XYZ file of C-alpha atoms in Angstrom:
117
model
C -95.033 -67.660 -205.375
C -94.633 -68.084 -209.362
C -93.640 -64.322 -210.632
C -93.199 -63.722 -214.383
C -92.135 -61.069 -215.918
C -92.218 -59.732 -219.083
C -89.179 -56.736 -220.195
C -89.676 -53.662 -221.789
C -88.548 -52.829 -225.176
C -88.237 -49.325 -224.058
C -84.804 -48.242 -222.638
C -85.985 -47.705 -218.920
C -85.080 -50.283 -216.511
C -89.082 -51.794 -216.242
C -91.359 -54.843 -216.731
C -93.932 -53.719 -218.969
C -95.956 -56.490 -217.349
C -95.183 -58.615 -213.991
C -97.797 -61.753 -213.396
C -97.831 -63.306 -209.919
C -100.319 -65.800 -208.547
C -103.099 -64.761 -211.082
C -102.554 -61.235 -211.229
C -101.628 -59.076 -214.127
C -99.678 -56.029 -212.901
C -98.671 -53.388 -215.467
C -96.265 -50.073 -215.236
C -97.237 -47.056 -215.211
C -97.557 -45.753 -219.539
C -97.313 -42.604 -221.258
C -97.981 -42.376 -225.015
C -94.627 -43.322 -225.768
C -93.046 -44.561 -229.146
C -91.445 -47.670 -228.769
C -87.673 -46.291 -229.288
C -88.910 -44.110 -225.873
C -89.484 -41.017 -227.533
C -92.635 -39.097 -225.799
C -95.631 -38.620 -228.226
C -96.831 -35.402 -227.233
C -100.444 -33.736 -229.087
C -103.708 -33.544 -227.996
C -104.908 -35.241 -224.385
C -107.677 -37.491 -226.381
C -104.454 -38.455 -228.893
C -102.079 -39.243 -225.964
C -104.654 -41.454 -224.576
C -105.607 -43.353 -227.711
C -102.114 -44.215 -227.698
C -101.688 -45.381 -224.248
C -104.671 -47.846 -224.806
C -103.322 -48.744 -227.962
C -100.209 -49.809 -225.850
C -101.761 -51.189 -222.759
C -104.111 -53.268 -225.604
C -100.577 -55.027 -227.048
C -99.137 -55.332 -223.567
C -101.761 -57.221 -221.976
C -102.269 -59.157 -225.210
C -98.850 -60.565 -224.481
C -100.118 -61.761 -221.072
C -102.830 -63.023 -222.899
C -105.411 -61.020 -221.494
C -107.654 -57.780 -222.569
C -108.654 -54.585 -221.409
C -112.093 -56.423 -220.571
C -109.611 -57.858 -217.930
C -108.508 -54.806 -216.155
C -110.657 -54.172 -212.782
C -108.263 -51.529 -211.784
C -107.354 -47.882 -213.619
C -105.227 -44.911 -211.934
C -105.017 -42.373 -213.983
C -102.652 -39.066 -213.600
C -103.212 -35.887 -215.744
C -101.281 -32.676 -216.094
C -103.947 -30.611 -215.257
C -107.549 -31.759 -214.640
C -108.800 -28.869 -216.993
C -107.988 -32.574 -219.169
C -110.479 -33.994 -217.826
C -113.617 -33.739 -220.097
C -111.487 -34.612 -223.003
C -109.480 -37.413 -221.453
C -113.209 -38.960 -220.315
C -114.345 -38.888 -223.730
C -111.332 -40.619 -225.551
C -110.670 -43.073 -222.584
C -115.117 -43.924 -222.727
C -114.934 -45.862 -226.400
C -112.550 -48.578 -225.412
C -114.539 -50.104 -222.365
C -116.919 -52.636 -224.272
C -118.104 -54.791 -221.346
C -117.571 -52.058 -218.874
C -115.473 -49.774 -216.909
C -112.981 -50.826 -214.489
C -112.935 -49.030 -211.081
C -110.972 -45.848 -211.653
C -109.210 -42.819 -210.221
C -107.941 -39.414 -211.884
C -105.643 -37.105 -210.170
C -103.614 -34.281 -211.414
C -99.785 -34.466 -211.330
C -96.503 -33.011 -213.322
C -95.920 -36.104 -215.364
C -92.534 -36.974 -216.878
C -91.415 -36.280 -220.169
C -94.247 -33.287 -220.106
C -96.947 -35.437 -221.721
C -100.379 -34.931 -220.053
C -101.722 -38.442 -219.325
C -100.266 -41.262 -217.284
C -102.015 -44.353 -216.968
C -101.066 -47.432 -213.582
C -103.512 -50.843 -214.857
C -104.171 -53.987 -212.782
């Protein structure tokens, strides 16, 4: 099986982006700066920011969130809910990938974790 992976800038021992026999498998992303610094602020900011990043990360696999069938999605608290619906809503142009939300402690204490394939 042909695996490629592509590093992290971040300083966390991860691929941003591992592709293996056609598949584009992503880690897990938090809005994050790229020196690994949390960006903390409103849910609908933290998850502009995490597209904004999965957008440039697939991009390097040459590929587009029109190409993501697959979305788990973890939030601090699912009181986050509405809000993190309405931000997450305006980036799906061709449609929405099959999803699930759950509600976890996330690291760093940001409120929005996002798992792609």
């Amino acid at each position: 099986m042909a695996v490629e992976r592509f590093s992290s800038n971040k300083p966390f021992p991860f691929s941003d982006i591992v592709k293996a026999n056609g598949f584009i498998f992503l880690s897990g992303q938090v809005s994050m700066a790229q020196d690994g610094e949390p960006l903390k602020g409103s849910v609908a900011g933290q998850t502009q920011c995490i597209l904004d990043s999965i957008e440039t990360t697939l991009s390097r696999a040459g590929a587009s969130l029109n190409d993501v069938v697959r979305v788990q999605v973890w939030l601090s608290d699912m009181a986050h809910f509405t809000e993190f619906n309405a931000a997450y809503s305006t980036r799906f142009a061709q449609g929405f990938p099959a999803r699930t939300v759950v509600a976890s402690k996330l690291a760093f204490g940001v409120d929005v974790e996002k798992y792609w394939r």
